[in-house]
Short mmCIF file of C-alpha atoms and ligand atoms in Angstrom, two decimals:
data_model
loop_
_atom_site.label_atom_id
_atom_site.label_comp_id
_atom_site.label_asym_id
_atom_site.label_seq_id
_atom_site.Cartn_x
_atom_site.Cartn_y
_atom_site.Cartn_z
CA UNK C 30 0.01 -0.03 -0.04
CA UNK C 31 1.35 3.50 -0.96
CA UNK C 32 1.79 6.03 1.91
CA UNK C 33 -1.49 8.64 1.74
CA UNK C 34 -0.64 11.93 0.00
CA UNK C 35 -0.90 14.65 2.38
CA UNK C 36 -0.95 18.16 1.43
CA UNK C 37 -0.81 21.40 3.64
CA UNK C 38 -2.83 24.43 3.15
CA UNK C 39 -1.04 26.82 5.54
CA UNK C 40 -2.10 30.54 6.25
CA UNK C 41 -3.29 33.02 8.91
CA UNK C 42 -6.94 32.30 8.41
CA UNK C 43 -8.17 35.24 10.43
CA UNK C 44 -10.68 34.34 9.41
CA UNK C 45 -11.33 31.44 7.22
CA UNK C 46 -13.19 32.72 4.14
CA UNK C 47 -15.18 31.12 1.30
CA UNK C 48 -12.21 31.69 -0.93
CA UNK C 49 -9.98 29.49 1.37
CA UNK C 50 -12.79 27.08 1.42
CA UNK C 51 -12.77 26.90 -2.25
CA UNK C 52 -8.90 26.25 -2.54
CA UNK C 53 -9.03 23.59 0.02
CA UNK C 54 -11.75 21.72 -1.43
CA UNK C 55 -9.96 21.95 -4.95
CA UNK C 56 -7.06 20.79 -3.16
CA UNK C 57 -8.58 17.55 -2.39
CA UNK C 58 -8.26 16.26 -5.88
CA UNK C 59 -4.37 16.65 -5.35
CA UNK C 60 -4.04 14.65 -2.26
CA UNK C 61 -5.68 12.13 0.06
CA UNK C 62 -5.76 14.37 3.11
CA UNK C 63 -5.46 18.18 3.21
CA UNK C 64 -4.46 19.81 6.59
CA UNK C 65 -5.35 23.37 6.92
CA UNK C 66 -2.73 24.56 9.22
CA UNK C 67 -2.80 27.98 11.11
CA UNK C 68 0.67 29.45 11.33
CA UNK C 69 1.19 31.56 14.43
CA UNK C 70 4.28 32.86 16.41
CA UNK C 71 3.98 33.60 20.11
CA UNK C 72 6.84 36.50 19.79
CA UNK C 73 5.45 38.37 16.62
CA UNK C 74 1.64 37.77 17.53
CA UNK C 75 0.11 39.61 14.81
CA UNK C 76 -2.89 41.16 16.77
CA UNK C 77 -5.69 39.08 15.05
CA UNK C 78 -9.41 39.31 15.32
CA UNK C 79 -9.47 35.78 16.47
CA UNK C 80 -7.35 33.67 18.30
CA UNK C 81 -5.26 30.82 16.87
CA UNK C 82 -7.48 28.21 18.81
CA UNK C 83 -10.72 29.86 17.50
CA UNK C 84 -9.49 29.73 13.80
CA UNK C 85 -8.53 26.36 14.22
CA UNK C 86 -11.93 25.52 15.48
CA UNK C 87 -13.83 27.51 12.91
CA UNK C 88 -11.73 25.52 10.23
CA UNK C 89 -12.75 22.30 11.82
CA UNK C 90 -16.45 23.17 11.97
CA UNK C 91 -16.49 24.77 8.29
CA UNK C 92 -15.23 21.41 6.95
CA UNK C 93 -17.33 19.06 9.31
CA UNK C 94 -18.78 17.30 6.26
CA UNK C 95 -15.12 16.48 4.85
CA UNK C 96 -13.49 13.92 6.50
CA UNK C 97 -10.24 14.44 4.43
CA UNK C 98 -9.73 17.88 5.57
CA UNK C 99 -8.20 18.28 9.13
CA UNK C 100 -7.43 21.62 10.99
CA UNK C 101 -4.43 22.44 13.06
CA UNK C 102 -1.81 24.91 14.18
CA UNK C 103 1.95 25.34 13.90
CA UNK C 104 4.70 27.82 15.10
CA UNK C 105 8.06 27.83 13.36
CA UNK C 106 8.95 26.90 10.00
CA UNK C 107 6.54 25.40 7.49
CA UNK C 108 9.10 23.22 6.22
CA UNK C 109 9.92 21.53 9.58
CA UNK C 110 5.88 21.25 10.22
CA UNK C 111 5.79 19.63 6.88
CA UNK C 112 8.49 16.94 8.06
CA UNK C 113 6.53 16.31 11.11
CA UNK C 114 3.13 15.85 9.51
CA UNK C 115 4.96 13.91 6.52
CA UNK C 116 3.25 16.20 4.05
CA UNK C 117 4.93 16.78 0.48
CA UNK C 118 2.65 19.29 -1.02
CA UNK C 119 1.96 22.56 -0.15
CA UNK C 120 -1.23 24.45 -1.71
CA UNK C 121 -1.61 28.01 -1.97
CA UNK C 122 -4.44 30.13 -3.48
CA UNK C 123 -3.38 32.53 -6.14
CA UNK C 124 -5.54 35.46 -6.87
CA UNK C 125 -3.70 38.15 -8.58
CA UNK C 126 -0.10 38.65 -10.20
CA UNK C 127 0.87 40.64 -6.95
CA UNK C 128 -0.04 37.59 -4.81
CA UNK C 129 2.16 35.59 -7.29
CA UNK C 130 5.43 37.14 -6.59
CA UNK C 131 5.25 36.72 -2.91
CA UNK C 132 4.05 33.14 -3.23
CA UNK C 133 6.68 32.12 -5.97
CA UNK C 134 9.58 33.61 -3.46
CA UNK C 135 7.83 31.58 -0.64
CA UNK C 136 7.55 28.22 -2.82
CA UNK C 137 11.19 28.14 -3.96
CA UNK C 138 12.42 29.00 -0.54
CA UNK C 139 10.59 26.18 1.06
CA UNK C 140 11.59 23.83 -1.60
CA UNK C 141 15.53 24.93 -0.97
CA UNK C 142 14.88 24.69 2.89
CA UNK C 143 13.36 21.04 2.49
CA UNK C 144 16.00 19.90 0.03
CA UNK C 145 13.44 19.27 -2.66
CA UNK C 146 11.22 17.58 -0.16
CA UNK C 147 8.40 20.19 -0.25
CA UNK C 148 6.67 21.27 -3.48
CA UNK C 149 4.14 23.86 -3.93
CA UNK C 150 1.01 24.22 -6.21
CA UNK C 151 -1.10 27.33 -6.88
CA UNK C 152 -4.66 27.11 -7.37
CA UNK C 153 -6.84 29.90 -8.68
CA UNK C 154 -9.93 30.40 -6.97
CA UNK C 155 -13.43 30.30 -8.53
CA UNK C 156 -14.09 33.71 -10.12
CA UNK C 157 -16.91 34.15 -7.46
CA UNK C 158 -14.17 34.38 -4.76
CA UNK C 159 -11.29 35.87 -6.61
CA UNK C 160 -11.82 39.20 -4.64
CA UNK C 161 -12.20 37.76 -1.37
CA UNK C 162 -9.45 38.14 1.12
CA UNK C 163 -9.41 37.78 4.98
CA UNK C 164 -7.90 41.32 5.43
CA UNK C 165 -10.87 42.88 3.76
CA UNK C 166 -13.19 40.59 5.27
CA UNK C 167 -11.86 41.63 8.83
CA UNK C 168 -11.97 45.08 7.93
CA UNK C 169 -15.68 45.14 6.70
CA UNK C 170 -16.69 43.09 9.54
CA UNK C 171 -15.09 45.26 12.25
CA UNK C 172 -16.43 48.52 10.51
CA UNK C 173 -20.08 46.97 10.60
CA UNK C 174 -20.38 45.72 7.18
CA UNK C 175 -22.01 42.58 5.76
CA UNK C 176 -19.82 39.80 5.24
CA UNK C 177 -22.19 37.02 5.00
CA UNK C 178 -21.40 36.42 1.41
CA UNK C 179 -17.88 35.77 1.96
CA UNK C 180 -17.40 33.69 5.17
CA UNK C 181 -18.76 29.95 6.02
CA UNK C 182 -21.58 30.08 8.43
CA UNK C 183 -19.81 29.07 11.47
CA UNK C 184 -17.28 31.95 10.83
CA UNK C 185 -20.16 34.55 10.54
CA UNK C 186 -21.61 33.36 13.73
CA UNK C 187 -18.42 33.84 15.58
CA UNK C 188 -17.73 37.02 14.01
CA UNK C 189 -21.17 38.36 15.07
CA UNK C 190 -20.58 37.28 18.46
CA UNK C 191 -17.23 38.57 18.74
CA UNK C 192 -18.39 41.96 17.30
CA UNK C 193 -21.49 42.21 19.30
CA UNK C 194 -24.22 41.70 16.78
O1 PNS U 216 -2.27 33.62 5.15
P1 PNS U 216 -0.87 34.33 4.98
O2 PNS U 216 -0.58 34.94 6.01
O3 PNS U 216 -0.74 34.54 3.39
O4 PNS U 216 0.04 32.95 5.17
C1 PNS U 216 1.31 33.09 5.33
C2 PNS U 216 2.16 31.65 5.79
C3 PNS U 216 1.54 31.33 6.90
C4 PNS U 216 1.85 30.54 4.74
C5 PNS U 216 3.67 31.90 5.63
O5 PNS U 216 4.03 33.26 6.46
C6 PNS U 216 4.28 30.99 6.39
O6 PNS U 216 4.66 29.91 5.62
N1 PNS U 216 4.77 31.07 7.62
C7 PNS U 216 5.55 29.99 8.58
C8 PNS U 216 6.92 30.48 8.65
C9 PNS U 216 7.92 30.17 7.55
O7 PNS U 216 8.00 28.84 7.29
N2 PNS U 216 8.51 31.23 6.90
C10 PNS U 216 9.39 30.95 5.83
C11 PNS U 216 8.48 30.91 4.61
S1 PNS U 216 9.70 30.76 3.16
#
């Protein structure tokens, strides 16, 4: 029996958006399991809207119907986490040319750091999600806008609770 092919979908996920969900579901065509992994650093903790535990919990709830998707968090280098989890593939969504410049740099660096053990694939989102970003969702939600079209139901509920609506 061959080993299961594990892909990582790393990110900040503050919060998980429907754009992320779209990319993760597309990623299932490329791997047996996709681990959606929230990256965090206790020293440079980016002031986020959601805690790391909340982000992981919301990923879990949003993919409750898909046993091949798992939620986790990690600190430190992605290549070290990939080695620990046995993943050989990183999946990243790319919306724009600007995204691609940063993503290509990270992909090549991760391959270098892993001695060719970690490849990255870029997936394009569906057109409906090509303008959705967690940064914009965070901003719109914080300023009282409606983000119901851009996030999964569990995320919407949590944002409403958190922002007192
Ligand atoms: O959602 P984001 O913020 O665009 O995700 C960026 C992320 C988490 C994928 C990237 O910052 C990352 O891989 N961080 C882990 C630390 C690491 O390995 N850095 C070196 C990358 S070459």
